[in-house]
Short mmCIF file of C-alpha atoms in Angstrom, two decimals:
data_model
loop_
_atom_site.label_atom_id
_atom_site.label_comp_id
_atom_site.label_asym_id
_atom_site.label_seq_id
_atom_site.Cartn_x
_atom_site.Cartn_y
_atom_site.Cartn_z
CA MET A 1305 91.93 54.08 3.70
CA THR A 1306 88.33 54.34 2.60
CA GLY A 1307 89.22 53.29 -0.92
CA SER A 1308 91.10 50.28 0.42
CA ASN A 1309 88.13 49.16 2.48
CA THR A 1310 85.80 49.56 -0.50
CA THR A 1311 88.10 47.46 -2.63
CA ASP A 1312 88.27 44.73 0.00
CA PHE A 1313 84.51 44.43 0.15
CA THR A 1314 83.67 44.95 -3.52
CA ASN A 1315 83.34 41.19 -3.94
CA PRO A 1316 82.99 39.75 -0.43
CA SER A 1317 83.83 36.07 -0.18
CA THR A 1318 80.80 35.36 2.00
CA PHE A 1319 77.64 36.88 3.40
CA ILE A 1320 76.05 36.06 6.76
CA LEU A 1321 72.35 35.18 6.81
CA LEU A 1322 70.68 35.89 10.14
CA GLY A 1323 67.67 33.66 9.57
CA ILE A 1324 64.69 35.40 11.18
CA PRO A 1325 66.00 38.32 13.26
CA GLY A 1326 64.31 38.59 16.63
CA LEU A 1327 63.21 34.96 16.63
CA GLU A 1328 66.61 33.28 16.87
CA ARG A 1329 65.62 31.31 19.96
CA ALA A 1330 62.62 29.90 18.12
CA HIS A 1331 64.52 28.85 14.99
CA VAL A 1332 64.29 25.13 15.80
CA TRP A 1333 60.55 25.34 16.38
CA ILE A 1334 60.01 27.44 13.25
CA SER A 1335 61.93 24.87 11.23
CA ILE A 1336 59.38 22.14 12.03
CA PRO A 1337 56.46 23.54 9.98
CA PHE A 1338 58.83 24.70 7.23
CA CYS A 1339 60.45 21.28 6.98
CA THR A 1340 57.02 19.62 6.99
CA MET A 1341 55.80 21.93 4.21
CA TYR A 1342 58.90 21.19 2.14
CA THR A 1343 58.63 17.42 2.63
CA ILE A 1344 54.97 17.38 1.56
CA ALA A 1345 55.77 19.66 -1.39
CA VAL A 1346 58.59 17.38 -2.61
CA LEU A 1347 56.54 14.19 -2.22
CA GLY A 1348 53.46 15.75 -3.80
CA ASN A 1349 55.20 17.25 -6.82
CA PHE A 1350 57.27 14.13 -7.50
CA THR A 1351 54.03 12.13 -7.29
CA ILE A 1352 52.44 14.39 -9.93
CA LEU A 1353 55.48 13.94 -12.21
CA PHE A 1354 55.50 10.17 -11.67
CA ILE A 1355 51.78 9.70 -12.36
CA VAL A 1356 51.87 11.77 -15.55
CA LYS A 1357 54.94 9.86 -16.74
CA ILE A 1358 53.49 6.36 -16.25
CA GLU A 1359 49.95 7.09 -17.44
CA PRO A 1360 49.75 7.46 -21.25
CA SER A 1361 46.25 8.97 -21.08
CA LEU A 1362 47.72 11.95 -19.22
CA HIS A 1363 50.21 12.75 -21.99
CA GLY A 1364 48.49 15.93 -23.11
CA PRO A 1365 49.02 19.72 -22.99
CA MET A 1366 47.21 20.26 -19.67
CA TYR A 1367 49.36 17.70 -17.90
CA TYR A 1368 52.57 18.81 -19.59
CA PHE A 1369 51.97 22.29 -18.18
CA LEU A 1370 51.20 20.71 -14.81
CA CYS A 1371 54.57 18.90 -14.94
CA MET A 1372 56.28 22.20 -15.71
CA LEU A 1373 54.55 23.71 -12.67
CA ALA A 1374 55.62 20.80 -10.46
CA THR A 1375 59.24 21.10 -11.63
CA SER A 1376 59.21 24.86 -11.01
CA ASP A 1377 57.78 24.31 -7.53
CA LEU A 1378 60.49 21.78 -6.70
CA VAL A 1379 63.32 24.07 -7.82
CA LEU A 1380 61.82 27.15 -6.14
CA SER A 1381 61.39 25.52 -2.73
CA THR A 1382 64.70 23.64 -2.92
CA SER A 1383 66.58 26.85 -3.74
CA ILE A 1384 65.88 28.26 -0.26
CA LEU A 1385 64.96 25.55 2.23
CA PRO A 1386 68.16 23.46 2.61
CA LYS A 1387 70.21 26.57 3.49
CA MET A 1388 67.42 27.86 5.71
CA LEU A 1389 67.36 24.60 7.67
CA SER A 1390 71.14 24.67 8.05
CA ILE A 1391 70.74 28.10 9.69
CA PHE A 1392 67.90 26.94 11.94
CA TRP A 1393 69.46 23.60 12.94
CA PHE A 1394 73.23 24.05 12.80
CA ASN A 1395 73.64 27.84 13.00
CA SER A 1396 75.46 27.66 9.64
CA ARG A 1397 74.89 31.25 8.59
CA GLU A 1398 77.66 31.82 6.05
CA ILE A 1399 76.88 31.67 2.34
CA TYR A 1400 79.39 32.24 -0.44
CA PHE A 1401 78.90 35.42 -2.47
CA SER A 1402 78.50 33.47 -5.73
CA ALA A 1403 76.10 31.03 -4.06
CA CYS A 1404 74.07 33.95 -2.74
CA LEU A 1405 73.75 35.46 -6.22
CA THR A 1406 72.87 32.04 -7.66
CA GLN A 1407 70.12 31.59 -5.08
CA MET A 1408 68.82 35.09 -5.86
CA TYR A 1409 68.71 34.26 -9.58
CA PHE A 1410 66.88 30.98 -9.08
CA ILE A 1411 64.23 32.62 -6.88
CA HIS A 1412 63.49 35.37 -9.41
CA CYS A 1413 63.81 33.12 -12.45
CA PHE A 1414 61.50 30.34 -11.32
CA SER A 1415 58.98 32.75 -9.78
CA ALA A 1416 58.68 34.41 -13.21
CA MET A 1417 58.51 31.00 -14.90
CA GLU A 1418 55.74 29.87 -12.57
CA SER A 1419 53.71 32.96 -13.38
CA GLY A 1420 54.18 32.26 -17.08
CA ILE A 1421 53.11 28.64 -16.63
CA PHE A 1422 49.82 29.82 -15.12
CA VAL A 1423 49.22 31.94 -18.22
CA ALA A 1424 49.88 28.87 -20.39
CA MET A 1425 47.50 26.77 -18.27
CA ALA A 1426 44.81 29.45 -18.51
CA PHE A 1427 45.25 29.48 -22.30
CA ASP A 1428 44.99 25.69 -22.35
CA ARG A 1429 41.68 25.82 -20.44
CA TYR A 1430 40.43 28.63 -22.70
CA VAL A 1431 41.01 26.57 -25.85
CA ALA A 1432 39.63 23.39 -24.27
CA ILE A 1433 36.38 25.05 -23.18
CA CYS A 1434 35.82 27.83 -25.71
CA ASP A 1435 37.07 26.04 -28.85
CA PRO A 1436 37.11 22.31 -27.99
CA LEU A 1437 36.85 21.06 -31.58
CA ARG A 1438 40.17 22.70 -32.48
CA TYR A 1439 41.94 21.86 -29.21
CA SER A 1440 44.09 19.06 -30.63
CA THR A 1441 45.04 21.12 -33.69
CA ILE A 1442 45.87 24.31 -31.76
CA LEU A 1443 47.77 22.82 -28.81
CA THR A 1444 49.96 20.30 -30.58
CA ASN A 1445 53.12 18.97 -28.95
CA PRO A 1446 55.39 21.38 -30.92
CA VAL A 1447 53.21 24.33 -29.84
CA VAL A 1448 53.33 23.20 -26.21
CA ALA A 1449 57.12 22.87 -26.46
CA LYS A 1450 57.39 26.40 -27.91
CA ILE A 1451 55.18 27.82 -25.15
CA GLY A 1452 57.33 26.06 -22.55
CA LEU A 1453 60.53 27.38 -24.15
CA ALA A 1454 59.11 30.92 -24.22
CA VAL A 1455 58.22 30.69 -20.51
CA VAL A 1456 61.73 29.47 -19.64
CA LEU A 1457 63.49 32.09 -21.78
CA ARG A 1458 61.36 34.93 -20.43
CA GLY A 1459 62.06 33.99 -16.81
CA SER A 1460 65.76 33.39 -17.46
CA MET A 1461 66.41 36.61 -19.39
CA LEU A 1462 64.36 38.97 -17.21
CA SER A 1463 65.93 37.63 -14.00
CA LEU A 1464 69.54 37.70 -15.19
CA PRO A 1465 70.19 41.46 -14.63
CA CYS A 1466 69.32 41.17 -10.91
CA PRO A 1467 72.41 39.14 -9.88
CA LEU A 1468 74.59 40.82 -12.53
CA LEU A 1469 73.78 44.28 -11.15
CA ALA A 1470 74.15 43.04 -7.57
CA ARG A 1471 77.63 41.72 -8.44
CA ARG A 1472 78.72 45.19 -9.63
CA TRP A 1473 78.06 47.05 -6.39
CA PRO A 1474 80.80 47.62 -3.80
CA TYR A 1475 79.90 46.07 -0.44
CA CYS A 1476 81.75 48.08 2.19
CA ARG A 1477 79.15 48.39 4.97
CA THR A 1478 78.43 44.95 6.36
CA LYS A 1479 78.17 41.37 5.21
CA ILE A 1480 75.18 40.57 7.42
CA ILE A 1481 71.89 39.97 5.58
CA PRO A 1482 68.87 40.26 7.91
CA HIS A 1483 67.03 37.50 6.09
CA SER A 1484 66.83 33.71 5.83
CA TYR A 1485 67.79 33.66 2.14
CA CYS A 1486 69.41 36.00 -0.39
CA GLU A 1487 66.42 38.16 -1.18
CA HIS A 1488 67.38 40.68 -3.86
CA ILE A 1489 66.64 43.97 -2.09
CA ALA A 1490 68.01 42.68 1.23
CA VAL A 1491 71.34 41.98 -0.50
CA VAL A 1492 71.73 45.15 -2.57
CA LYS A 1493 70.82 47.33 0.43
CA LEU A 1494 74.23 46.32 1.85
CA ALA A 1495 76.02 48.07 -1.02
CA CYS A 1496 77.66 51.44 -0.40
CA ALA A 1497 76.48 52.79 -3.75
CA ASP A 1498 73.40 54.18 -5.46
CA ILE A 1499 71.31 51.04 -5.95
CA ARG A 1500 68.31 52.71 -7.58
CA VAL A 1501 68.99 50.88 -10.85
CA SER A 1502 68.67 47.51 -9.10
CA SER A 1503 65.66 48.61 -7.10
CA TYR A 1504 63.77 50.10 -10.04
CA TYR A 1505 64.59 47.19 -12.32
CA SER A 1506 63.39 44.51 -9.89
CA LEU A 1507 60.25 46.49 -9.09
CA SER A 1508 59.50 47.12 -12.77
CA VAL A 1509 59.99 43.48 -13.76
CA ALA A 1510 57.90 42.23 -10.84
CA PHE A 1511 55.10 44.67 -11.65
CA LEU A 1512 55.12 44.17 -15.42
CA VAL A 1513 55.37 40.37 -15.29
CA THR A 1514 52.71 40.00 -12.62
CA ALA A 1515 50.39 42.66 -14.08
CA LEU A 1516 50.57 41.29 -17.63
CA ASP A 1517 50.18 37.68 -16.54
CA VAL A 1518 47.24 38.44 -14.26
CA PHE A 1519 45.64 40.44 -17.10
CA PHE A 1520 45.94 37.56 -19.58
CA ILE A 1521 44.71 35.04 -17.00
CA THR A 1522 41.74 37.26 -16.14
CA MET A 1523 40.81 37.73 -19.80
CA SER A 1524 41.01 33.97 -20.37
CA TYR A 1525 38.78 33.16 -17.43
CA ILE A 1526 36.23 35.83 -18.35
CA GLN A 1527 35.82 34.05 -21.69
CA ILE A 1528 35.81 30.66 -19.96
CA LEU A 1529 33.09 31.71 -17.51
CA ARG A 1530 30.98 33.06 -20.36
CA ALA A 1531 31.29 29.73 -22.14
CA ILE A 1532 30.44 27.80 -18.98
CA PHE A 1533 27.33 29.86 -18.23
CA SER A 1534 26.14 29.30 -21.80
CA LEU A 1535 26.16 25.52 -21.22
CA PRO A 1536 22.97 23.78 -20.09
CA ARG A 1537 22.79 23.32 -16.32
CA ASN A 1538 23.78 19.69 -16.10
CA ASP A 1539 26.75 17.49 -15.21
CA SER A 1540 28.90 18.92 -18.03
CA GLN A 1541 28.66 22.41 -16.54
CA LEU A 1542 29.59 21.11 -13.09
CA LYS A 1543 32.49 19.11 -14.52
CA THR A 1544 33.80 22.16 -16.37
CA PHE A 1545 33.51 24.24 -13.21
CA GLY A 1546 35.45 21.57 -11.33
CA THR A 1547 38.27 21.51 -13.86
CA CYS A 1548 38.60 25.30 -13.88
CA GLY A 1549 38.21 25.45 -10.10
CA SER A 1550 41.45 23.53 -9.55
CA HIS A 1551 43.33 25.97 -11.82
CA LEU A 1552 41.84 29.00 -10.09
CA CYS A 1553 42.73 27.62 -6.65
CA ALA A 1554 46.33 27.02 -7.78
CA ILE A 1555 46.56 30.51 -9.27
CA LEU A 1556 45.23 32.15 -6.11
CA ALA A 1557 47.62 30.05 -3.98
CA PHE A 1558 50.51 31.58 -5.95
CA TYR A 1559 49.47 35.21 -6.44
CA ILE A 1560 47.85 35.99 -3.06
CA PRO A 1561 50.97 35.14 -0.94
CA ASP A 1562 53.09 36.92 -3.58
CA LEU A 1563 50.96 40.07 -3.37
CA PHE A 1564 50.88 39.99 0.42
CA SER A 1565 54.65 39.51 0.69
CA SER A 1566 55.37 42.28 -1.86
CA LEU A 1567 53.06 44.79 -0.17
CA THR A 1568 54.47 43.97 3.25
CA HIS A 1569 58.04 44.31 2.02
CA ARG A 1570 57.51 47.55 0.07
CA PHE A 1571 55.01 49.42 2.22
CA GLY A 1572 54.90 47.67 5.59
CA HIS A 1573 57.37 50.00 7.30
CA ASN A 1574 55.58 49.52 10.61
CA VAL A 1575 55.39 45.74 10.18
CA PRO A 1576 57.98 43.88 12.33
CA LEU A 1577 60.96 42.58 10.37
CA HIS A 1578 60.46 38.99 11.54
CA PHE A 1579 56.89 39.05 10.19
CA GLN A 1580 58.09 40.33 6.80
CA ILE A 1581 60.65 37.54 6.57
CA LEU A 1582 58.17 34.87 7.67
CA SER A 1583 55.71 36.05 5.01
CA ALA A 1584 58.49 35.99 2.38
CA ASN A 1585 59.31 32.39 3.34
CA VAL A 1586 55.66 31.34 3.26
CA TYR A 1587 55.29 32.92 -0.20
CA LEU A 1588 57.98 30.59 -1.58
CA LEU A 1589 56.95 27.44 0.35
CA LEU A 1590 53.15 27.54 0.43
CA PRO A 1591 52.37 27.30 -3.32
CA PRO A 1592 54.64 24.22 -3.86
CA LEU A 1593 52.83 22.61 -0.93
CA LEU A 1594 49.31 23.47 -2.12
CA HIS A 1595 49.59 22.86 -5.87
CA PRO A 1596 49.95 19.05 -5.78
CA ILE A 1597 47.23 18.83 -3.12
CA ILE A 1598 44.89 20.97 -5.22
CA TYR A 1599 45.52 19.03 -8.42
CA GLY A 1600 45.60 15.66 -6.67
CA ILE A 1601 42.18 16.26 -5.11
CA ARG A 1602 40.47 18.33 -7.80
CA THR A 1603 41.69 16.59 -10.97
CA LYS A 1604 39.75 13.35 -11.40
CA GLU A 1605 42.25 11.66 -13.75
CA ILE A 1606 45.17 12.16 -11.35
CA ARG A 1607 43.08 11.22 -8.32
CA ASP A 1608 41.83 8.02 -9.96
CA ARG A 1609 45.32 6.99 -11.12
CA LEU A 1610 46.72 7.62 -7.65
CA LEU A 1611 43.98 5.54 -6.02
CA GLN A 1612 44.61 2.83 -8.59
CA LEU A 1613 48.30 2.74 -7.67
CA PHE A 1614 47.56 2.40 -3.96
CA THR A 1615 44.87 -0.23 -4.63
CA HIS A 1616 47.27 -2.37 -6.68
CA LYS A 1617 49.95 -2.04 -4.00
CA GLY A 1618 47.47 -3.05 -1.35
CA THR A 1619 46.34 -6.05 -3.40
#
């Protein structure tokens, strides 16, 4: 009898997402800020892509990486929010098993890609500030394409074992996921098997990717700051600070919510479940919201082109 039940649930047809357990009555109200964040994120990131596309002067490595970041933000936020809103608005909690694993893969894949893009952007700023005379010869279009391909392949390959391992486990306990999306650990915890392989792998990848990327970014900005402080104290120093400031703000907007969500999930045993889930949602929705605002305000070329567009429309 036990074997039969295990077989029946080895590949469940659907899972049930609870949304935010304990706050079910407030789902509609919670959806308002989330929907607003998503709308602003979509409009902002599409605006970045549109401006870079129509402005030939922005066809350079820095803006190509920015377009990669905007695309990653769009995919990352879109992978969770439509289903989340269907839970909040229509109580549509079921999600197909394959769709759940696909969502899990996209979350891990594009989170890793986004981290890699920040490393590429830090390298771009390092070359531009520390070796400006060789910038155009170092960061050629083929080199930028290879860096982009490496970022995509790294995120794709490192994230693939997570859903593949999750698909192997027998699910004979329950199909209810106490989360608003198919978070990896929340899913594999439902398996009636030893899931240490999945747990250790996801933790190792998250730690190694984040630790290595933060290390490379830190090393780049140490060299950048040294170069900036060696400049004479004039407008060029302030301009360089401004350019790097937008990148640092974007990096912090990604890594700080990520760190907070990871620590809360791993070690916050006394933290209420609904707070853990809210922080996990904010981690995936806040950076896509903030990145276009940061770059739209802090990057003069994008800001001027945007103002020019609105001025022409007004005229």
